[in-house]
Amino acid sequence: MRILILLVMACWSFTNRAAAALRPPGVPTVRKHLVYLRDKANTPYSLSAPQRFLTARALERRTRQGIALQSRDLPVDPVYVEQVQSVSGAKVWYTSRWFNAVVVECDSATLAVVQALPCVRSARTLNRSGVGVVVSPVGEGSAPTVARPAGTRADYGRAYAQTHQIGADVMHDAGFRGEGMQIAVFDGGFPGVNTGAVFTSLYQENRLASVYNFVGRDQNVYQYDNHGTLVLSTMAGNQPGVFIGTAPQATYHLFVTEDVASEQPVEEVNWLIAAERADSLGIDIINSSLGYNTFDAPSVDYTYAELDGRTALSTRAATVAARVGMLVVSSAGNEGNNRWRYLTAPADADSILTVGAVDSLGARANFSSIGPTADNRLKPNVSAMGRQAAFVYPSGAIGRGNGTSFSSPITAGLAAGFWQAHPTLTAQQVIEYLQRSASQATTPDTLLGYGIPNFGRAQQAVAGIPLPTAPTVGVGNRVQLYPNPVPAGAAACTLQLPAELRSQPLEVRLYDVRGTLVTTLLLPASNAAIVQLPTTALRPGVYSCRLGRSGGPPYTLRLIRL
């Protein structure tokens, strides 16, 4: 089942879905099949000449992460493809390097002939009913607007809460907005992306690198369901004063993999083919706000036992995508308050970042799917705001809705900026640091995983600074410094004081990494819970901040100055 928003505001429009659900009468079903080939023994491609099938950026991503090429990276044998294509009535739609297979459209009688070929190992039917959707494309073109850097709460509009909760606003102020990172978005359609003001900087700055509709084998992506538009806006939105997403300067690829008119395993294969294209293009991050457990034909529904990281088609594809160095970010699912309760594929995949949902206060959203996987691995990995998350409609209106469909891209944008800040990390290290930064990193569970990730804490983890056991999100009765890291150029940071440190003078001493006293500040007695700590004189670096009080032990915190 596709992961859609569970509860949305009253202004939600079902126009695109209703249009997509209209099927031309009397058109017969033509089935698609995943045909597995026997081998790659005689392929003309070689691992010694990978530039024939992988871009320089794809090869660089592997080299940077120490990932060796394997036979799965080789394209299928073109001679085998020709043999399948030569069967009368068989139409080859796609080939799959990773699964050594071809997607073939044909009837049952033709499939029997295909399966008899010596080059064919086996076949699986991917759709039992339904036909393609025909919708007129949305017109292109919009007037560009000039974007400016994010900085204030007002700049983010309604996106501020979900951005601030994970420290993405601090990340932006530190200069990491996703520049140079490439993100592929797999979804069911992107109407309005080519006309909306919140997306115009994508075109103005040439950051919309490619689009493709894997359902119709064309480039018509600005149509069908608006789910993809809403998802994209939480990352790529870039209209200061109205809405800013978590990765407003990243480069994007928009891939339609979901056929909104039906629910068939062929959509999981579309996911696979899109992931292979993402790999070959050198894309860094895949966001998948999609999930599968039930289909139009109940006989192919997944059971919970099959959510083991090895069974579902999309799960197997996501696992390989992670193995070749891409960071796959997936919605956990919206099944937490129904009979299924658990994750949906591909969220059960190993080595990917599966994201659950919380509200603005950090409490778990009851619809958020839970773990563990069937083979008892911890899922979700982390959680972010998915209850009453803000997004942008194709019309440009700002809305709010519920779903892990939103917590996933919000987190993917955080991952993009964090990876930009630390480009030598591997995708798996990015996951590790985000988990270590999260609000319940020391006590993970199958409801929220490691909790809510935070950019500042992830920065501390990379720097080797011991993290406090208490989360840095929210306000409580503990000493806190924020934003931390302190952005370059910031005149001060905020020092939060518990009740026991108020109403008495405080001495604040800052030491550098060598233990040298850099400065001493005297704070007069005050009942204020929040005071400002000047940082203008501090050079970029890591500092130990010690708070002393009369008659009591000192409090020590770490401070990073960017």
Coordinates of C-alpha atoms in Angstrom, one line a residue:
M1 CA 0.0 0.0 0.0
R2 CA 1.4 3.4 -0.9
I3 CA 2.2 5.5 2.1
L4 CA -0.2 8.5 1.8
I5 CA -1.0 11.2 4.4
L6 CA -3.4 9.9 6.9
L7 CA -5.1 13.0 8.2
V8 CA -4.8 16.3 6.2
M9 CA -6.3 19.7 6.5
A10 CA -9.8 20.3 5.1
C11 CA -8.4 22.1 2.1
W12 CA -6.9 18.8 0.7
S13 CA -7.8 18.3 -2.9
F14 CA -8.4 14.9 -4.4
T15 CA -8.6 16.2 -8.0
N16 CA -5.5 14.5 -9.3
R17 CA -6.3 11.1 -7.7
A18 CA -9.8 11.2 -9.0
A19 CA -8.6 12.0 -12.5
A20 CA -5.9 9.3 -12.3
A21 CA -8.4 6.6 -11.2
L22 CA -10.5 7.0 -14.4
R23 CA -9.6 4.0 -16.7
P24 CA -10.4 3.9 -20.4
P25 CA -13.3 1.5 -20.9
G26 CA -12.8 -1.7 -22.8
V27 CA -9.0 -1.6 -22.8
P28 CA -7.6 -5.1 -22.0
T29 CA -5.1 -5.7 -19.3
V30 CA -1.5 -6.3 -20.6
R31 CA 0.6 -8.0 -18.0
K32 CA 4.2 -7.2 -17.1
H33 CA 6.6 -9.8 -15.9
L34 CA 10.0 -9.8 -14.2
V35 CA 12.0 -12.3 -16.2
Y36 CA 15.3 -13.4 -14.6
L37 CA 18.2 -14.3 -16.8
R38 CA 20.6 -17.1 -16.2
D39 CA 23.9 -15.4 -16.1
K40 CA 26.2 -12.6 -17.4
A41 CA 28.9 -15.0 -18.6
N42 CA 29.1 -13.5 -22.1
T43 CA 28.4 -9.9 -21.4
P44 CA 30.4 -7.5 -23.5
Y45 CA 30.7 -5.2 -20.5
S46 CA 33.7 -5.4 -18.1
L47 CA 34.4 -4.3 -14.5
S48 CA 37.7 -3.0 -15.9
A49 CA 35.8 -0.5 -18.1
P50 CA 33.0 0.7 -15.8
Q51 CA 32.7 4.1 -17.5
R52 CA 30.6 2.3 -20.2
F53 CA 27.7 1.8 -17.7
L54 CA 28.4 4.2 -14.8
T55 CA 29.0 7.9 -14.8
A56 CA 32.1 9.5 -13.4
R57 CA 30.1 10.7 -10.4
A58 CA 28.8 7.2 -9.7
L59 CA 32.4 5.8 -9.8
E60 CA 33.6 8.6 -7.6
R61 CA 30.9 7.9 -5.0
R62 CA 32.1 4.2 -4.8
T63 CA 35.8 5.2 -4.7
R64 CA 35.2 7.7 -1.9
Q65 CA 33.5 5.0 0.2
G66 CA 35.8 2.1 -0.7
I67 CA 33.1 0.1 -2.5
A68 CA 34.4 -2.3 -5.1
L69 CA 32.6 -3.0 -8.4
Q70 CA 30.8 -6.4 -8.5
S71 CA 29.2 -8.5 -11.2
R72 CA 25.8 -7.1 -10.1
D73 CA 26.9 -3.7 -11.5
L74 CA 27.3 -5.1 -15.0
P75 CA 24.4 -4.6 -17.4
V76 CA 22.5 -7.6 -18.6
D77 CA 23.8 -9.4 -21.6
P78 CA 22.4 -7.6 -24.7
V79 CA 22.3 -10.9 -26.6
Y80 CA 19.9 -12.3 -24.0
V81 CA 17.7 -9.1 -24.2
E82 CA 17.6 -9.5 -28.0
Q83 CA 16.5 -13.1 -27.6
V84 CA 13.6 -12.1 -25.4
Q85 CA 12.7 -9.2 -27.6
S86 CA 12.6 -11.5 -30.6
V87 CA 9.7 -13.5 -29.2
S88 CA 6.6 -12.4 -31.1
G89 CA 4.4 -10.4 -28.7
A90 CA 7.0 -9.7 -26.1
K91 CA 8.0 -6.1 -25.4
V92 CA 10.9 -5.4 -23.2
W93 CA 10.3 -2.3 -21.0
Y94 CA 13.4 -2.2 -18.8
T95 CA 16.5 -4.2 -17.9
S96 CA 17.8 -4.6 -14.3
R97 CA 21.6 -4.9 -13.7
W98 CA 21.2 -5.7 -10.0
F99 CA 18.6 -8.5 -10.5
N100 CA 20.0 -9.6 -13.9
A101 CA 16.5 -9.4 -15.3
V102 CA 14.2 -7.8 -17.8
V103 CA 10.7 -6.4 -17.4
V104 CA 8.6 -7.9 -20.2
E105 CA 5.1 -6.9 -21.3
C106 CA 3.2 -9.8 -22.9
D107 CA 0.3 -12.2 -22.5
S108 CA 0.4 -15.5 -20.7
A109 CA 0.9 -17.5 -23.9
T110 CA 3.8 -15.4 -24.9
L111 CA 5.3 -15.6 -21.5
A112 CA 5.4 -19.4 -21.8
V113 CA 7.5 -19.0 -25.0
V114 CA 9.8 -16.5 -23.2
Q115 CA 10.3 -18.9 -20.3
A116 CA 11.3 -21.7 -22.6
L117 CA 14.3 -19.7 -23.9
P118 CA 17.7 -21.1 -22.8
C119 CA 18.8 -17.7 -21.4
V120 CA 15.8 -17.5 -19.0
R121 CA 15.9 -18.8 -15.5
S122 CA 12.5 -17.9 -14.1
A123 CA 9.7 -15.3 -14.3
R124 CA 7.3 -13.5 -11.9
T125 CA 4.1 -11.8 -13.0
L126 CA 4.0 -8.2 -11.7
N127 CA 0.4 -7.1 -12.3
R128 CA -2.8 -9.0 -12.3
S129 CA -5.2 -6.3 -13.3
G130 CA -5.3 -2.6 -14.3
V131 CA -4.1 -0.5 -17.1
G132 CA -2.0 2.6 -17.5
V133 CA -3.3 6.0 -16.7
V134 CA -3.6 8.7 -19.3
V135 CA -3.5 12.3 -18.0
S136 CA -2.7 15.4 -19.9
P137 CA 0.6 16.9 -18.8
V138 CA 0.6 20.1 -16.8
G139 CA 2.0 23.1 -18.7
E140 CA 5.5 24.2 -18.0
G141 CA 7.1 27.5 -17.2
S142 CA 7.2 30.0 -14.3
A143 CA 8.8 33.3 -13.6
P144 CA 12.0 32.9 -11.6
T145 CA 12.5 34.5 -8.2
V146 CA 15.7 35.3 -6.4
A147 CA 16.2 33.2 -3.3
R148 CA 18.2 34.5 -0.3
P149 CA 19.9 32.5 2.5
A150 CA 17.8 31.2 5.3
G151 CA 18.4 32.8 8.7
T152 CA 15.4 33.9 10.7
R153 CA 12.3 32.1 12.0
A154 CA 10.2 34.2 9.7
D155 CA 12.1 33.0 6.7
Y156 CA 10.9 29.4 7.2
G157 CA 7.3 30.2 7.6
R158 CA 5.3 27.2 8.7
A159 CA 8.2 24.9 8.1
Y160 CA 10.1 26.4 11.1
A161 CA 9.0 23.8 13.7
Q162 CA 10.0 20.7 11.7
T163 CA 13.3 22.4 10.6
H164 CA 14.2 23.6 14.1
Q165 CA 13.4 20.4 15.8
I166 CA 16.3 18.6 14.0
G167 CA 18.6 21.5 14.0
A168 CA 18.4 22.1 10.3
D169 CA 18.1 25.8 10.8
V170 CA 21.4 25.8 12.6
M171 CA 22.8 23.7 9.7
H172 CA 21.7 26.3 7.2
D173 CA 23.2 29.1 9.2
A174 CA 26.4 27.2 9.3
G175 CA 26.4 27.2 5.5
F176 CA 25.1 23.7 4.7
R177 CA 21.9 23.8 2.7
G178 CA 22.6 20.8 0.5
E179 CA 24.8 22.5 -2.1
G180 CA 26.4 19.9 -4.3
M181 CA 24.3 17.0 -2.9
Q182 CA 22.0 15.1 -5.3
I183 CA 18.7 13.7 -4.1
A184 CA 16.3 11.5 -6.0
V185 CA 12.7 11.5 -5.0
F186 CA 10.6 8.5 -5.8
D187 CA 6.8 9.1 -5.8
G188 CA 3.6 9.2 -7.7
G189 CA 3.6 12.5 -9.4
F190 CA 4.8 16.1 -9.1
P191 CA 2.1 18.5 -10.4
G192 CA 2.9 22.2 -9.9
V193 CA 6.6 21.7 -9.3
N194 CA 7.3 23.3 -12.7
T195 CA 5.0 26.3 -11.9
G196 CA 5.2 26.9 -8.1
A197 CA 7.1 29.9 -6.7
V198 CA 8.5 27.7 -3.9
F199 CA 10.4 25.6 -6.5
T200 CA 11.5 28.3 -9.0
S201 CA 15.1 28.4 -7.7
L202 CA 15.4 24.8 -8.8
Y203 CA 15.1 26.0 -12.4
Q204 CA 16.8 29.3 -12.0
E205 CA 19.9 27.6 -10.6
N206 CA 19.7 24.5 -12.7
R207 CA 19.3 22.2 -9.7
L208 CA 16.6 20.0 -11.2
A209 CA 18.9 17.6 -12.9
S210 CA 16.6 15.1 -14.4
V211 CA 13.0 13.8 -14.4
Y212 CA 11.5 10.5 -15.5
N213 CA 8.2 8.7 -15.4
F214 CA 9.0 4.9 -15.0
V215 CA 5.2 4.1 -15.2
G216 CA 4.8 5.5 -18.6
R217 CA 8.4 5.5 -19.9
D218 CA 8.4 9.2 -20.6
Q219 CA 9.3 12.5 -18.9
N220 CA 5.8 13.5 -18.0
V221 CA 6.2 13.9 -14.2
Y222 CA 4.3 17.1 -13.6
Q223 CA 0.9 15.3 -13.3
Y224 CA -0.8 12.4 -11.5
D225 CA -1.0 12.5 -7.7
N226 CA 0.3 15.6 -5.8
H227 CA 1.8 13.5 -3.1
G228 CA 5.3 13.9 -4.6
T229 CA 4.9 17.6 -4.7
L230 CA 4.1 17.8 -1.1
V231 CA 7.0 15.5 -0.2
L232 CA 9.5 17.5 -2.3
S233 CA 8.5 20.8 -0.8
T234 CA 9.6 19.7 2.7
M235 CA 13.2 19.4 1.3
A236 CA 13.4 21.6 -1.8
G237 CA 11.1 24.4 -0.9
N238 CA 13.0 27.7 -1.1
Q239 CA 10.7 30.8 -0.8
P240 CA 12.1 32.9 2.1
G241 CA 9.3 34.4 4.1
V242 CA 6.9 31.7 3.0
F243 CA 8.5 28.3 3.2
I244 CA 12.0 26.8 3.3
G245 CA 12.7 23.1 3.3
T246 CA 15.5 21.2 5.0
A247 CA 17.8 21.0 1.8
P248 CA 16.8 24.1 -0.2
Q249 CA 20.0 24.2 -2.2
A250 CA 20.4 20.5 -3.1
T251 CA 20.1 19.2 -6.7
Y252 CA 17.1 17.0 -7.3
H253 CA 15.9 14.2 -9.6
L254 CA 12.2 13.5 -9.8
F255 CA 11.2 9.9 -10.6
V256 CA 7.6 8.7 -10.9
T257 CA 7.6 5.1 -9.8
E258 CA 4.1 4.8 -8.4
D259 CA 1.0 4.1 -10.6
V260 CA -1.7 5.9 -8.6
A261 CA -4.4 4.0 -10.4
S262 CA -3.5 0.6 -9.0
E263 CA -1.4 -1.2 -6.4
Q264 CA 0.8 -3.9 -8.0
P265 CA 4.3 -5.4 -7.5
V266 CA 5.3 -3.8 -10.8
E267 CA 5.6 -0.5 -8.8
E268 CA 8.3 -2.1 -6.7
V269 CA 10.1 -3.0 -9.9
N270 CA 9.7 0.6 -11.0
W271 CA 11.4 1.4 -7.7
L272 CA 14.2 -1.0 -8.5
I273 CA 14.8 0.4 -12.0
A274 CA 14.7 4.0 -10.7
A275 CA 17.3 3.1 -8.0
E276 CA 19.6 1.7 -10.7
R277 CA 19.3 4.9 -12.7
A278 CA 20.0 6.9 -9.5
D279 CA 23.1 4.7 -9.0
S280 CA 24.4 5.2 -12.5
L281 CA 23.9 9.0 -12.3
G282 CA 25.9 9.2 -9.1
I283 CA 23.0 10.3 -6.9
D284 CA 23.8 10.6 -3.2
I285 CA 20.4 10.2 -1.5
I286 CA 17.1 8.5 -2.4
N287 CA 14.0 9.6 -0.6
S288 CA 11.2 7.1 -0.7
S289 CA 7.9 8.1 0.9
L290 CA 6.3 4.9 -0.4
G291 CA 5.5 1.6 1.2
Y292 CA 4.1 -1.8 0.2
N293 CA 2.3 -4.6 2.1
T294 CA -1.0 -5.1 0.4
F295 CA -1.9 -5.2 -3.3
D296 CA -5.0 -5.2 -5.6
A297 CA -4.5 -9.0 -5.8
P298 CA -4.5 -10.2 -2.2
S299 CA -2.6 -13.4 -3.2
V300 CA 0.7 -11.4 -3.5
D301 CA 0.2 -9.4 -0.2
Y302 CA 3.3 -9.5 2.1
T303 CA 3.0 -11.0 5.5
Y304 CA 4.9 -9.6 8.5
A305 CA 7.2 -12.6 8.3
E306 CA 8.3 -11.5 4.9
L307 CA 9.4 -8.1 6.2
D308 CA 12.8 -9.7 6.9
G309 CA 15.0 -7.5 4.8
R310 CA 15.4 -10.2 2.1
T311 CA 12.0 -10.9 0.6
A312 CA 10.1 -7.9 -0.8
L313 CA 11.1 -6.7 -4.2
S314 CA 11.5 -3.0 -3.1
T315 CA 13.4 -4.1 0.0
R316 CA 15.9 -6.1 -2.0
A317 CA 16.4 -3.1 -4.3
A318 CA 16.9 -0.7 -1.4
T319 CA 19.5 -3.0 0.1
V320 CA 21.5 -3.1 -3.0
A321 CA 21.1 0.7 -3.4
A322 CA 22.7 1.0 0.1
R323 CA 25.5 -1.4 -0.8
V324 CA 26.6 0.7 -3.7
G325 CA 26.9 3.8 -1.5
M326 CA 23.7 5.7 -1.8
L327 CA 21.9 6.8 1.4
V328 CA 18.3 5.5 1.2
V329 CA 15.8 7.3 3.4
S330 CA 12.5 5.6 3.7
S331 CA 9.2 6.3 5.4
A332 CA 8.5 3.7 8.1
G333 CA 4.8 3.5 7.2
N334 CA 1.5 4.8 8.5
E335 CA 0.2 1.5 10.0
G336 CA 0.9 2.1 13.7
N337 CA -2.8 2.4 14.7
N338 CA -4.3 -0.3 12.6
R339 CA -4.2 -4.1 12.5
W340 CA -0.9 -4.3 10.6
R341 CA 1.0 -1.9 13.0
Y342 CA 4.4 -2.8 11.5
L343 CA 6.7 -1.4 8.9
T344 CA 6.0 -1.6 5.2
A345 CA 8.5 -2.5 2.5
P346 CA 11.1 -1.2 1.7
A347 CA 11.4 0.2 5.3
D348 CA 12.6 -3.2 6.5
A349 CA 15.7 -3.1 4.3
D350 CA 19.1 -3.4 6.0
S351 CA 21.5 -0.4 5.9
I352 CA 18.9 2.2 5.1
L353 CA 17.6 5.1 7.2
T354 CA 14.0 4.3 8.1
V355 CA 12.1 7.2 9.6
G356 CA 9.1 7.3 12.0
A357 CA 6.9 10.2 12.9
V358 CA 6.6 12.5 15.9
D359 CA 4.8 15.8 16.6
S360 CA 6.3 19.2 17.2
L361 CA 6.9 18.4 20.9
G362 CA 8.7 15.1 20.1
A363 CA 5.9 12.8 21.0
R364 CA 5.3 9.7 18.8
A365 CA 2.5 10.0 16.3
N366 CA 0.2 7.1 16.9
F367 CA 0.0 6.2 13.2
S368 CA 3.7 5.8 12.8
S369 CA 4.6 2.2 11.9
I370 CA 6.6 0.3 14.5
G371 CA 9.4 -2.3 14.4
P372 CA 11.2 -4.5 14.8
T373 CA 11.7 -6.2 11.4
A374 CA 10.6 -9.9 11.2
D375 CA 14.2 -10.9 11.7
N376 CA 14.3 -8.7 14.9
R377 CA 16.4 -5.7 13.7
L378 CA 15.7 -2.3 15.2
K379 CA 13.4 -0.2 13.1
P380 CA 12.7 2.7 12.7
N381 CA 16.2 4.1 12.8
V382 CA 15.1 7.7 13.7
S383 CA 12.0 9.9 13.8
A384 CA 11.1 13.4 12.8
M385 CA 8.1 15.6 12.5
G386 CA 5.3 13.8 10.7
R387 CA 2.2 14.9 12.6
Q388 CA 0.9 18.3 11.4
A389 CA 4.0 18.7 9.2
A390 CA 4.0 21.7 6.9
F391 CA 4.2 21.3 3.1
V392 CA 3.3 23.2 -0.1
Y393 CA 0.4 22.3 -2.4
P394 CA 0.8 22.5 -6.2
S395 CA -1.3 25.8 -6.0
G396 CA 1.4 27.3 -3.7
A397 CA -0.8 27.2 -0.6
I398 CA 0.8 26.0 2.6
G399 CA -0.9 23.1 4.3
R400 CA -0.3 20.7 7.1
G401 CA -0.8 17.0 7.3
N402 CA 0.1 13.7 8.9
G403 CA 2.3 10.9 7.7
T404 CA 5.8 9.4 7.7
S405 CA 5.7 10.5 4.1
F406 CA 6.8 13.9 5.5
S407 CA 9.2 12.8 8.3
S408 CA 11.2 10.9 5.7
P409 CA 12.1 13.8 3.4
I410 CA 12.5 16.2 6.3
T411 CA 15.2 13.8 7.6
A412 CA 16.7 13.3 4.1
G413 CA 17.3 17.0 3.8
L414 CA 19.1 17.0 7.2
A415 CA 21.2 14.1 6.0
A416 CA 22.1 16.0 2.8
G417 CA 23.4 19.0 4.7
F418 CA 25.2 16.9 7.3
W419 CA 26.9 14.9 4.5
Q420 CA 27.8 18.1 2.7
A421 CA 29.5 19.2 5.9
H422 CA 31.4 15.9 6.1
P423 CA 31.9 14.7 2.5
T424 CA 34.5 12.1 3.4
L425 CA 31.9 10.1 5.4
T426 CA 30.3 7.0 3.9
A427 CA 26.6 6.7 3.7
Q428 CA 26.6 4.2 6.6
Q429 CA 28.6 6.6 8.7
V430 CA 26.0 9.3 8.0
I431 CA 23.4 7.0 9.4
E432 CA 25.5 6.1 12.4
Y433 CA 26.2 9.8 13.3
L434 CA 22.5 10.8 12.9
Q435 CA 21.5 7.9 15.2
R436 CA 24.1 8.9 17.7
S437 CA 22.8 12.4 17.7
A438 CA 19.2 11.4 18.3
S439 CA 17.2 12.1 21.4
Q440 CA 17.1 8.6 22.8
A441 CA 20.4 7.4 21.4
T442 CA 21.3 5.5 24.6
T443 CA 17.9 3.9 24.9
P444 CA 16.5 3.2 21.4
D445 CA 13.2 1.3 20.9
T446 CA 11.0 0.0 18.2
L447 CA 8.7 3.0 18.4
L448 CA 11.0 5.9 17.6
G449 CA 14.3 4.1 17.0
Y450 CA 17.1 6.2 18.3
G451 CA 14.8 9.2 18.5
I452 CA 14.9 12.7 16.9
P453 CA 18.3 13.4 15.2
N454 CA 20.0 16.8 15.6
F455 CA 22.6 18.5 13.4
G456 CA 24.5 20.1 16.3
R457 CA 24.8 16.8 18.2
A458 CA 25.8 15.0 15.0
Q459 CA 28.6 17.6 14.6
Q460 CA 29.7 17.0 18.1
A461 CA 29.8 13.2 17.5
V462 CA 32.0 13.7 14.4
A463 CA 34.3 16.0 16.4
G464 CA 34.7 13.2 19.0
I465 CA 33.1 15.3 21.7
P466 CA 31.2 13.1 24.3
L467 CA 27.5 13.7 23.9
P468 CA 25.3 14.4 27.0
T469 CA 22.9 11.6 27.8
A470 CA 20.0 14.0 27.9
P471 CA 18.5 15.1 24.6
T472 CA 19.1 18.6 23.4
V473 CA 15.6 19.0 21.9
G474 CA 13.0 20.9 23.9
V475 CA 13.4 22.9 27.1
G476 CA 13.9 21.3 30.5
N477 CA 15.6 21.7 33.9
R478 CA 19.2 21.3 32.7
V479 CA 22.0 23.5 31.4
Q480 CA 22.0 23.9 27.6
L481 CA 23.8 25.9 25.1
Y482 CA 22.2 26.6 21.7
P483 CA 22.5 26.9 18.9
N484 CA 25.5 24.6 19.2
P485 CA 27.5 24.7 16.9
V486 CA 27.4 28.5 17.1
P487 CA 27.1 29.8 13.5
A488 CA 29.9 31.9 12.0
G489 CA 29.3 35.6 12.6
A490 CA 26.8 35.0 15.5
A491 CA 27.4 37.6 18.3
A492 CA 26.0 35.3 21.0
C493 CA 24.5 32.0 21.9
T494 CA 21.8 31.2 24.4
L495 CA 22.6 29.7 27.8
Q496 CA 19.6 27.9 29.4
L497 CA 19.8 27.7 33.2
P498 CA 17.9 25.4 35.5
A499 CA 16.3 26.8 38.7
E500 CA 19.3 25.9 40.9
L501 CA 21.7 28.2 38.9
R502 CA 19.5 31.3 39.0
S503 CA 19.4 34.1 41.5
Q504 CA 23.2 33.9 42.1
P505 CA 26.3 35.2 40.2
L506 CA 27.9 32.8 37.8
E507 CA 31.4 32.6 36.4
V508 CA 31.7 31.2 32.9
R509 CA 35.2 30.1 31.7
L510 CA 35.9 29.0 28.2
Y511 CA 38.9 26.7 27.5
D512 CA 40.2 25.6 24.0
V513 CA 41.0 22.0 23.1
R514 CA 44.5 22.4 24.6
G515 CA 43.1 23.4 27.9
T516 CA 44.1 27.0 27.7
L517 CA 41.8 29.5 29.3
V518 CA 40.4 31.7 26.5
T519 CA 38.1 34.0 28.4
T520 CA 36.2 34.5 31.7
L521 CA 32.8 36.0 31.9
L522 CA 30.9 37.1 35.0
L523 CA 27.1 36.8 34.8
P524 CA 25.2 38.8 37.5
A525 CA 22.6 37.2 39.6
S526 CA 19.3 37.0 37.8
N527 CA 16.0 35.1 37.9
A528 CA 16.1 34.6 34.1
A529 CA 16.1 31.1 32.8
I530 CA 17.7 32.2 29.5
V531 CA 20.8 34.4 29.3
Q532 CA 23.0 35.4 26.3
L533 CA 26.6 34.3 26.2
P534 CA 28.8 36.6 23.9
T535 CA 30.7 34.7 21.3
T536 CA 32.0 37.5 19.0
A537 CA 35.6 37.1 20.3
L538 CA 35.7 33.3 19.8
R539 CA 37.6 31.9 16.9
P540 CA 36.2 28.8 15.1
G541 CA 36.9 25.7 17.1
V542 CA 35.8 23.4 20.0
Y543 CA 35.6 24.8 23.5
S544 CA 34.9 23.6 27.0
C545 CA 32.5 25.9 28.8
R546 CA 32.6 25.7 32.6
L547 CA 30.0 27.3 34.8
G548 CA 31.0 28.0 38.4
R549 CA 28.8 29.0 41.3
S550 CA 29.5 29.7 44.9
G551 CA 29.4 26.6 47.1
G552 CA 28.6 24.1 44.3
P553 CA 30.4 22.0 41.8
P554 CA 31.0 23.4 38.3
Y555 CA 28.9 22.5 35.3
T556 CA 30.8 21.7 32.1
L557 CA 29.5 21.8 28.5
R558 CA 31.0 21.6 25.1
L559 CA 30.7 24.5 22.6
I560 CA 31.5 24.5 18.9
R561 CA 32.2 27.8 17.1
L562 CA 31.9 27.6 13.4

